[in-house]
Amino acid sequence: VAGALRALAGEYTAQGRGFELRLVAGGWRFYSRATYAAAVESFVLDGLQARLTQAALETLAVVAYRQPVSRARVSAVRGVNC
């Protein structure tokens, strides 16, 4: 498997893809290339301008602390539809 991943990393570099595969701390990760940093940054920052409603924030908090969690359990924790 490690050999196949090294081969893929080499192919991605040779083809000039927008991402690269790196060996980090014994595992493999995808990274975007530095030459595309401006495009990636604008994409990420555009997503940060969306505001979440109070209900959405509560739901995210329940999922973060109690995952995996069902829709019914989220509603019960939030105190809706009781």
Short mmCIF file of N, CA and C in Angstrom, two decimals:
data_model
loop_
_atom_site.label_atom_id
_atom_site.label_comp_id
_atom_site.label_asym_id
_atom_site.label_seq_id
_atom_site.Cartn_x
_atom_site.Cartn_y
_atom_site.Cartn_z
N VAL A 1 0.83 -1.19 0.00
CA VAL A 1 0.00 0.00 0.00
C VAL A 1 0.88 1.26 0.00
N ALA A 2 1.92 1.25 0.82
CA ALA A 2 2.79 2.42 0.89
C ALA A 2 3.44 2.71 -0.46
N GLY A 3 3.82 1.66 -1.18
CA GLY A 3 4.41 1.84 -2.50
C GLY A 3 3.43 2.45 -3.48
N ALA A 4 2.19 2.00 -3.41
CA ALA A 4 1.16 2.55 -4.30
C ALA A 4 0.91 4.02 -4.00
N LEU A 5 0.91 4.38 -2.72
CA LEU A 5 0.71 5.78 -2.36
C LEU A 5 1.88 6.65 -2.81
N ARG A 6 3.09 6.13 -2.69
CA ARG A 6 4.25 6.88 -3.18
C ARG A 6 4.17 7.08 -4.69
N ALA A 7 3.73 6.04 -5.39
CA ALA A 7 3.57 6.15 -6.85
C ALA A 7 2.52 7.19 -7.21
N LEU A 8 1.40 7.18 -6.47
CA LEU A 8 0.35 8.18 -6.71
C LEU A 8 0.88 9.59 -6.45
N ALA A 9 1.63 9.75 -5.36
CA ALA A 9 2.19 11.06 -5.05
C ALA A 9 3.09 11.54 -6.18
N GLY A 10 3.89 10.64 -6.73
CA GLY A 10 4.75 10.99 -7.85
C GLY A 10 3.96 11.36 -9.10
N GLU A 11 2.90 10.60 -9.36
CA GLU A 11 2.05 10.90 -10.52
C GLU A 11 1.39 12.27 -10.39
N TYR A 12 0.87 12.56 -9.20
CA TYR A 12 0.21 13.85 -8.99
C TYR A 12 1.19 15.00 -9.21
N THR A 13 2.41 14.83 -8.74
CA THR A 13 3.43 15.86 -8.93
C THR A 13 3.79 16.01 -10.40
N ALA A 14 3.99 14.89 -11.08
CA ALA A 14 4.36 14.92 -12.50
C ALA A 14 3.27 15.54 -13.37
N GLN A 15 2.01 15.30 -13.00
CA GLN A 15 0.89 15.82 -13.78
C GLN A 15 0.56 17.27 -13.44
N GLY A 16 1.16 17.80 -12.39
CA GLY A 16 0.90 19.19 -12.00
C GLY A 16 -0.49 19.40 -11.46
N ARG A 17 -1.00 18.42 -10.74
CA ARG A 17 -2.35 18.53 -10.16
C ARG A 17 -2.41 19.68 -9.15
N GLY A 18 -3.60 20.10 -8.81
CA GLY A 18 -3.79 21.18 -7.85
C GLY A 18 -3.60 20.76 -6.42
N PHE A 19 -3.35 19.49 -6.21
CA PHE A 19 -3.13 18.98 -4.86
C PHE A 19 -1.95 18.02 -4.89
N GLU A 20 -1.44 17.74 -3.70
CA GLU A 20 -0.35 16.79 -3.58
C GLU A 20 -0.62 15.85 -2.42
N LEU A 21 -0.05 14.68 -2.51
CA LEU A 21 -0.20 13.65 -1.48
C LEU A 21 1.11 13.59 -0.72
N ARG A 22 1.04 13.78 0.62
CA ARG A 22 2.26 13.82 1.43
C ARG A 22 2.17 12.80 2.57
N LEU A 23 3.33 12.23 2.89
CA LEU A 23 3.45 11.35 4.05
C LEU A 23 3.73 12.22 5.26
N VAL A 24 2.81 12.19 6.25
CA VAL A 24 2.93 13.03 7.44
C VAL A 24 2.69 12.16 8.67
N ALA A 25 3.68 12.08 9.54
CA ALA A 25 3.56 11.38 10.82
C ALA A 25 3.04 9.96 10.65
N GLY A 26 3.51 9.26 9.66
CA GLY A 26 3.11 7.87 9.45
C GLY A 26 1.81 7.68 8.70
N GLY A 27 1.16 8.76 8.29
CA GLY A 27 -0.08 8.68 7.52
C GLY A 27 0.00 9.56 6.29
N TRP A 28 -0.95 9.41 5.40
CA TRP A 28 -0.96 10.17 4.15
C TRP A 28 -2.03 11.25 4.19
N ARG A 29 -1.71 12.43 3.67
CA ARG A 29 -2.65 13.55 3.63
C ARG A 29 -2.62 14.22 2.26
N PHE A 30 -3.77 14.76 1.88
CA PHE A 30 -3.86 15.59 0.68
C PHE A 30 -3.65 17.05 1.08
N TYR A 31 -2.86 17.76 0.32
CA TYR A 31 -2.62 19.19 0.51
C TYR A 31 -2.83 19.89 -0.81
N SER A 32 -3.39 21.10 -0.74
CA SER A 32 -3.47 21.90 -1.97
C SER A 32 -2.09 22.51 -2.22
N ARG A 33 -1.77 22.70 -3.48
CA ARG A 33 -0.46 23.25 -3.84
C ARG A 33 -0.40 24.74 -3.52
N ALA A 34 0.77 25.21 -3.15
CA ALA A 34 0.96 26.61 -2.78
C ALA A 34 0.61 27.56 -3.91
N THR A 35 0.77 27.12 -5.15
CA THR A 35 0.47 28.00 -6.29
C THR A 35 -1.03 28.30 -6.39
N TYR A 36 -1.85 27.47 -5.78
CA TYR A 36 -3.30 27.68 -5.82
C TYR A 36 -3.83 28.24 -4.50
N ALA A 37 -2.96 28.75 -3.65
CA ALA A 37 -3.36 29.23 -2.33
C ALA A 37 -4.41 30.34 -2.42
N ALA A 38 -4.27 31.25 -3.35
CA ALA A 38 -5.22 32.37 -3.46
C ALA A 38 -6.61 31.86 -3.80
N ALA A 39 -6.72 30.90 -4.71
CA ALA A 39 -8.02 30.36 -5.09
C ALA A 39 -8.65 29.60 -3.93
N VAL A 40 -7.86 28.82 -3.23
CA VAL A 40 -8.37 28.05 -2.09
C VAL A 40 -8.81 29.00 -0.98
N GLU A 41 -8.01 30.02 -0.72
CA GLU A 41 -8.34 30.99 0.33
C GLU A 41 -9.66 31.71 0.03
N SER A 42 -9.85 32.14 -1.21
CA SER A 42 -11.09 32.83 -1.55
C SER A 42 -12.29 31.90 -1.43
N PHE A 43 -12.11 30.64 -1.78
CA PHE A 43 -13.19 29.66 -1.65
C PHE A 43 -13.56 29.46 -0.19
N VAL A 44 -12.58 29.33 0.67
CA VAL A 44 -12.82 29.12 2.10
C VAL A 44 -13.43 30.35 2.73
N LEU A 45 -12.92 31.53 2.42
CA LEU A 45 -13.43 32.76 3.02
C LEU A 45 -14.85 33.07 2.57
N ASP A 46 -15.22 32.73 1.34
CA ASP A 46 -16.59 32.94 0.89
C ASP A 46 -17.56 32.14 1.74
N GLY A 47 -17.17 30.95 2.15
CA GLY A 47 -18.03 30.12 2.98
C GLY A 47 -18.16 30.63 4.40
N LEU A 48 -17.22 31.45 4.86
CA LEU A 48 -17.26 31.95 6.23
C LEU A 48 -18.24 33.09 6.42
N GLN A 49 -18.73 33.66 5.34
CA GLN A 49 -19.61 34.81 5.46
C GLN A 49 -21.06 34.41 5.71
N ALA A 50 -21.38 33.14 5.60
CA ALA A 50 -22.74 32.68 5.86
C ALA A 50 -22.98 32.64 7.36
N ARG A 51 -24.10 33.16 7.80
CA ARG A 51 -24.43 33.17 9.22
C ARG A 51 -25.38 32.02 9.51
N LEU A 52 -25.17 31.34 10.63
CA LEU A 52 -26.04 30.24 11.03
C LEU A 52 -27.10 30.75 11.99
N THR A 53 -28.28 30.16 11.89
CA THR A 53 -29.36 30.52 12.81
C THR A 53 -29.07 29.92 14.18
N GLN A 54 -29.79 30.39 15.18
CA GLN A 54 -29.64 29.86 16.54
C GLN A 54 -29.96 28.37 16.56
N ALA A 55 -31.00 27.96 15.84
CA ALA A 55 -31.38 26.55 15.79
C ALA A 55 -30.27 25.70 15.17
N ALA A 56 -29.65 26.21 14.11
CA ALA A 56 -28.57 25.47 13.47
C ALA A 56 -27.37 25.34 14.39
N LEU A 57 -27.04 26.41 15.13
CA LEU A 57 -25.93 26.35 16.08
C LEU A 57 -26.20 25.36 17.20
N GLU A 58 -27.44 25.33 17.70
CA GLU A 58 -27.80 24.37 18.75
C GLU A 58 -27.67 22.95 18.23
N THR A 59 -28.15 22.72 17.02
CA THR A 59 -28.08 21.38 16.42
C THR A 59 -26.63 20.95 16.25
N LEU A 60 -25.79 21.83 15.75
CA LEU A 60 -24.37 21.50 15.59
C LEU A 60 -23.71 21.18 16.93
N ALA A 61 -24.07 21.91 17.97
CA ALA A 61 -23.50 21.65 19.29
C ALA A 61 -23.90 20.27 19.80
N VAL A 62 -25.17 19.90 19.62
CA VAL A 62 -25.64 18.58 20.06
C VAL A 62 -24.91 17.49 19.29
N VAL A 63 -24.80 17.64 17.99
CA VAL A 63 -24.12 16.63 17.17
C VAL A 63 -22.65 16.53 17.57
N ALA A 64 -22.01 17.65 17.83
CA ALA A 64 -20.59 17.65 18.20
C ALA A 64 -20.35 16.90 19.50
N TYR A 65 -21.24 17.06 20.47
CA TYR A 65 -21.02 16.45 21.78
C TYR A 65 -21.57 15.04 21.91
N ARG A 66 -22.59 14.69 21.12
CA ARG A 66 -23.25 13.41 21.34
C ARG A 66 -23.26 12.49 20.13
N GLN A 67 -22.45 12.76 19.13
CA GLN A 67 -22.51 11.94 17.92
C GLN A 67 -22.07 10.52 18.20
N PRO A 68 -22.59 9.54 17.49
CA PRO A 68 -23.69 9.65 16.53
C PRO A 68 -25.01 9.87 17.27
N VAL A 69 -25.87 10.66 16.69
CA VAL A 69 -27.12 11.02 17.35
C VAL A 69 -28.23 11.07 16.30
N SER A 70 -29.42 10.64 16.71
CA SER A 70 -30.56 10.64 15.80
C SER A 70 -31.24 12.01 15.82
N ARG A 71 -32.07 12.22 14.82
CA ARG A 71 -32.82 13.48 14.74
C ARG A 71 -33.73 13.66 15.96
N ALA A 72 -34.35 12.56 16.38
CA ALA A 72 -35.23 12.62 17.55
C ALA A 72 -34.46 13.01 18.80
N ARG A 73 -33.25 12.47 18.95
CA ARG A 73 -32.43 12.79 20.12
C ARG A 73 -31.99 14.25 20.10
N VAL A 74 -31.67 14.77 18.93
CA VAL A 74 -31.30 16.18 18.81
C VAL A 74 -32.46 17.05 19.24
N SER A 75 -33.66 16.72 18.78
CA SER A 75 -34.84 17.50 19.15
C SER A 75 -35.10 17.43 20.64
N ALA A 76 -34.91 16.25 21.23
CA ALA A 76 -35.13 16.10 22.67
C ALA A 76 -34.13 16.93 23.47
N VAL A 77 -32.88 16.91 23.08
CA VAL A 77 -31.86 17.68 23.79
C VAL A 77 -32.12 19.18 23.65
N ARG A 78 -32.54 19.60 22.47
CA ARG A 78 -32.83 21.02 22.24
C ARG A 78 -34.13 21.46 22.89
N GLY A 79 -34.99 20.50 23.25
CA GLY A 79 -36.25 20.84 23.89
C GLY A 79 -37.34 21.27 22.94
N VAL A 80 -37.28 20.82 21.69
CA VAL A 80 -38.32 21.14 20.73
C VAL A 80 -39.14 19.89 20.46
N ASN A 81 -40.38 20.07 20.04
CA ASN A 81 -41.30 18.97 19.74
C ASN A 81 -41.47 18.01 20.90
N CYS A 82 -41.51 18.55 22.12
CA CYS A 82 -41.66 17.68 23.30
C CYS A 82 -43.11 17.56 23.70
#
